[in-house]
Short mmCIF file of C-alpha atoms in Angstrom, two decimals:
data_model
loop_
_atom_site.label_atom_id
_atom_site.label_comp_id
_atom_site.label_asym_id
_atom_site.label_seq_id
_atom_site.Cartn_x
_atom_site.Cartn_y
_atom_site.Cartn_z
CA MET A 1033 -10.35 13.14 4.78
CA LYS A 1034 -12.63 12.19 7.66
CA LEU A 1035 -15.06 9.43 6.72
CA THR A 1036 -17.68 9.02 9.40
CA GLY A 1037 -21.34 8.21 9.91
CA GLU A 1038 -23.75 6.31 7.73
CA ASN A 1039 -22.12 7.63 4.55
CA TYR A 1040 -18.82 5.91 5.32
CA MET A 1041 -19.17 3.43 2.43
CA VAL A 1042 -19.95 6.24 0.05
CA GLY A 1043 -16.98 8.11 1.43
CA LEU A 1044 -14.71 5.12 0.81
CA ILE A 1045 -15.80 4.87 -2.80
CA SER A 1046 -15.31 8.62 -3.18
CA ASN A 1047 -11.85 8.21 -1.63
CA VAL A 1048 -10.99 5.62 -4.28
CA GLY A 1049 -12.03 8.05 -7.02
CA GLU A 1050 -10.19 11.00 -5.51
CA SER A 1051 -7.07 8.93 -4.94
CA ILE A 1052 -7.04 7.77 -8.56
CA LYS A 1053 -7.51 11.36 -9.67
CA PHE A 1054 -4.61 12.41 -7.47
CA GLY A 1055 -2.42 9.58 -8.76
CA TRP A 1056 -3.12 10.60 -12.34
CA SER A 1057 -2.62 14.34 -11.86
CA VAL A 1058 0.59 14.09 -9.84
CA ASN A 1059 2.20 11.81 -12.41
CA ALA A 1060 0.75 13.24 -15.65
CA LYS A 1061 2.36 16.62 -15.06
CA ARG A 1062 5.81 15.04 -14.94
CA ILE A 1063 5.93 12.42 -17.72
CA GLY A 1064 9.67 11.96 -17.36
CA ARG A 1065 9.29 11.14 -13.67
CA TRP A 1066 6.36 8.84 -14.50
CA ILE A 1067 8.56 6.84 -16.87
CA LEU A 1068 11.43 6.63 -14.39
CA LEU A 1069 9.13 5.55 -11.55
CA LEU A 1070 7.69 2.88 -13.84
CA ILE A 1071 11.17 1.60 -14.70
CA PHE A 1072 12.35 1.74 -11.08
CA SER A 1073 9.24 -0.11 -9.91
CA ILE A 1074 9.93 -3.21 -12.02
CA ILE A 1075 13.65 -3.56 -11.30
CA PRO A 1076 14.52 -5.58 -8.17
CA ILE A 1077 16.45 -3.58 -5.53
CA VAL A 1078 16.09 -0.39 -7.58
CA ASN A 1079 12.38 -0.53 -6.81
CA PHE A 1080 13.19 0.59 -3.26
CA ILE A 1081 13.82 4.06 -4.70
CA ALA A 1082 10.31 4.17 -6.15
CA GLU A 1083 8.85 2.85 -2.89
CA GLY A 1084 10.60 5.56 -0.91
CA ALA A 1085 9.35 8.21 -3.33
CA PHE A 1086 5.74 7.03 -3.11
CA MET A 1087 5.94 7.16 0.70
CA LYS A 1088 6.29 10.95 0.47
CA ILE A 1089 2.61 11.11 -0.45
CA PHE A 1090 1.79 10.37 3.20
CA ASN A 1091 3.30 13.80 3.96
CA GLY A 1092 1.31 15.60 1.29
CA GLU A 1093 4.31 15.64 -1.05
CA GLU A 1094 4.75 14.39 -4.61
CA PRO A 1095 6.56 11.09 -5.28
CA GLU A 1096 9.80 12.87 -6.06
CA PHE A 1097 13.19 11.15 -5.80
CA LYS A 1098 15.38 13.65 -7.66
CA GLY A 1099 18.03 14.97 -5.32
CA ASN A 1100 17.40 12.37 -2.61
CA VAL A 1101 17.72 9.01 -4.34
CA GLY A 1102 19.76 7.63 -1.44
CA SER A 1103 17.17 8.61 1.15
CA CYS A 1104 14.33 7.13 -0.93
CA PHE A 1105 16.30 3.92 -1.40
CA ILE A 1106 17.02 3.51 2.33
CA ARG A 1107 13.41 4.15 3.35
CA GLY A 1108 12.15 1.79 0.67
CA LEU A 1109 14.60 -0.87 1.81
CA LEU A 1110 13.59 -0.47 5.47
CA ALA A 1111 9.89 -0.80 4.53
CA PHE A 1112 10.72 -3.98 2.62
CA VAL A 1113 12.63 -5.43 5.60
CA ALA A 1114 9.73 -4.61 7.94
CA GLY A 1115 7.28 -6.25 5.52
CA LEU A 1116 9.49 -9.31 5.38
CA ILE A 1117 9.49 -9.58 9.17
CA TYR A 1118 5.70 -9.27 9.20
CA CYS A 1119 5.52 -12.16 6.71
CA ILE A 1120 8.12 -14.40 8.35
CA ILE A 1121 6.67 -14.41 11.88
CA PRO A 1122 3.24 -15.85 10.94
CA GLY A 1123 5.03 -18.38 8.72
CA ILE A 1124 7.32 -19.51 11.52
CA ILE A 1125 4.49 -19.87 14.04
CA GLY A 1126 2.28 -21.64 11.54
CA GLY A 1127 5.16 -23.91 10.57
CA ILE A 1128 5.85 -24.91 14.19
CA ILE A 1129 2.18 -25.76 14.72
CA CYS A 1130 2.16 -27.75 11.46
CA VAL A 1131 4.69 -30.13 12.98
CA PHE A 1132 1.97 -31.25 15.40
CA ASN A 1133 -1.13 -30.62 13.29
CA ALA A 1134 -0.96 -29.57 9.64
CA THR A 1135 -4.52 -28.27 9.47
CA ALA A 1136 -4.24 -26.22 12.65
CA GLY A 1137 -0.88 -24.85 11.51
CA ALA A 1138 -2.34 -23.74 8.17
CA VAL A 1139 -5.33 -22.09 9.87
CA VAL A 1140 -3.26 -20.31 12.52
CA GLY A 1141 -0.69 -19.24 9.94
CA SER A 1142 -3.40 -17.81 7.69
CA ILE A 1143 -5.10 -15.93 10.53
CA LEU A 1144 -1.81 -14.47 11.73
CA GLY A 1145 -0.92 -13.55 8.14
CA ILE A 1146 -4.15 -11.60 7.73
CA LEU A 1147 -3.64 -9.90 11.11
CA ALA A 1148 -0.06 -9.00 10.15
CA ALA A 1149 -1.29 -7.45 6.90
CA LEU A 1150 -3.84 -5.38 8.81
CA LEU A 1151 -1.27 -4.16 11.33
CA PHE A 1152 1.40 -3.37 8.76
CA MET A 1153 -0.32 -0.44 7.03
CA PRO A 1154 -0.65 1.88 10.09
CA GLY A 1155 2.99 1.15 10.92
CA PHE A 1156 3.92 1.90 7.31
CA ALA A 1157 2.01 5.17 7.44
CA ALA A 1158 3.73 6.19 10.69
CA PHE A 1159 7.16 5.34 9.24
CA ALA A 1160 6.44 7.20 6.00
CA ARG A 1161 5.45 10.30 7.98
CA GLY A 1162 8.88 10.62 9.46
CA GLY A 1163 8.90 7.83 11.96
CA LYS A 1164 11.83 5.53 12.60
CA PHE A 1165 12.06 1.83 11.73
CA GLY A 1166 10.62 1.01 15.14
CA SER A 1167 7.34 2.64 14.06
CA PHE A 1168 6.48 -0.64 12.30
CA PHE A 1169 6.49 -2.44 15.64
CA LYS A 1170 4.94 0.10 18.00
CA PHE A 1171 1.82 -2.00 18.26
CA GLY A 1172 0.28 0.26 20.89
CA ASP A 1173 0.34 3.17 18.42
CA ILE A 1174 -0.76 0.87 15.59
CA PHE A 1175 -3.81 -0.39 17.47
CA ALA A 1176 -4.61 3.16 18.54
CA SER A 1177 -4.47 4.32 14.93
CA ILE A 1178 -6.85 1.55 13.81
CA GLY A 1179 -9.06 2.10 16.85
CA LYS A 1180 -9.38 5.79 16.00
CA LEU A 1181 -10.81 4.86 12.61
CA GLY A 1182 -12.67 1.83 13.94
CA TRP A 1183 -11.84 -1.82 13.23
CA GLY A 1184 -15.02 -2.35 11.25
CA LYS A 1185 -14.35 0.67 9.05
CA TYR A 1186 -10.69 -0.23 8.68
CA ILE A 1187 -11.50 -3.75 7.49
CA LEU A 1188 -14.19 -2.36 5.20
CA ALA A 1189 -11.57 -0.09 3.65
CA TRP A 1190 -9.49 -3.17 2.82
CA ILE A 1191 -12.55 -4.97 1.43
CA VAL A 1192 -13.23 -2.05 -0.94
CA LEU A 1193 -9.67 -2.31 -2.27
CA PHE A 1194 -10.05 -6.07 -2.62
CA ILE A 1195 -13.21 -5.62 -4.65
CA VAL A 1196 -11.47 -3.10 -6.96
CA CYS A 1197 -8.56 -5.52 -7.47
CA PHE A 1198 -10.98 -8.40 -8.03
CA ILE A 1199 -12.83 -6.47 -10.73
CA LEU A 1200 -9.55 -5.52 -12.43
CA GLY A 1201 -8.48 -9.16 -12.26
CA ILE A 1202 -11.68 -10.25 -14.01
CA LEU A 1203 -11.19 -7.62 -16.71
CA CYS A 1204 -7.61 -8.79 -17.27
CA ALA A 1205 -8.90 -12.36 -17.73
CA ILE A 1206 -11.06 -11.38 -20.71
CA PRO A 1207 -9.55 -12.86 -23.90
CA LEU A 1208 -7.67 -10.32 -26.02
CA VAL A 1209 -9.21 -7.30 -24.28
CA GLY A 1210 -7.65 -8.48 -21.01
CA ILE A 1211 -4.17 -8.29 -22.53
CA ILE A 1212 -4.73 -4.65 -23.47
CA ILE A 1213 -6.08 -3.86 -20.00
CA ALA A 1214 -3.11 -5.63 -18.35
CA ILE A 1215 -0.67 -3.61 -20.45
CA LEU A 1216 -2.46 -0.37 -19.58
CA LEU A 1217 -2.40 -1.25 -15.86
CA PHE A 1218 1.33 -1.95 -16.13
CA LEU A 1219 1.97 1.43 -17.76
CA LEU A 1220 -0.19 3.04 -15.08
CA THR A 1221 1.88 1.49 -12.24
CA PRO A 1222 3.06 4.87 -10.85
CA VAL A 1223 -0.53 6.17 -10.94
CA ILE A 1224 -1.81 3.06 -9.14
CA GLU A 1225 0.96 3.17 -6.54
CA SER A 1226 0.36 6.86 -5.91
CA ALA A 1227 -3.40 6.31 -5.63
CA PHE A 1228 -2.90 3.41 -3.19
CA VAL A 1229 -0.75 5.49 -0.85
CA LYS A 1230 -3.10 8.49 -1.12
CA TYR A 1231 -6.07 6.23 -0.28
CA TRP A 1232 -4.45 5.20 3.02
CA ALA A 1233 -3.05 8.67 3.68
CA ASN A 1234 -6.61 10.00 3.58
CA LEU A 1235 -7.84 7.31 6.00
CA LEU A 1236 -4.97 7.05 8.46
CA GLU A 1237 -4.59 10.71 9.29
#
């Protein structure tokens, strides 16, 4: 999905809708897999299997793990390790600066944390599409991927997701009704995960 021109914002919103539709359709046709992905997603360590399965969406495949549980687990584990590294580095740098100036350390740590989050997704996409673990740290390729889309558009894509999550958070905070919505969102975890990956798969082609 190429989102360009003045209709980029409209395209992003459309992408959200299409990704949700995809997430629903790909899971609804296999209820048994839906249930297993839901269970796997909430169990520590085992959730790496679900993560590896969802990554297949970047290749135009369904989040299937049957027959390759081991492969899904390893890829999910490697993605987790890479994410951990991305989190630790800003924390270490911010912590060192905090020794000299707490405020400066907090600011620098926060800025680096945001930058790390922005850089992680293109690396994740490259890894999911058959790349090796090093794909997470090929920053030349990562910057090129973001540059191809455009930094402004890339950040806007994140803002759209943030707004969607913010709205869902407000709905979940509504007394009584919020509990029902939270339960529904929990049951829809495989749909949401699939939609999230499809959203970025469409953007980071």
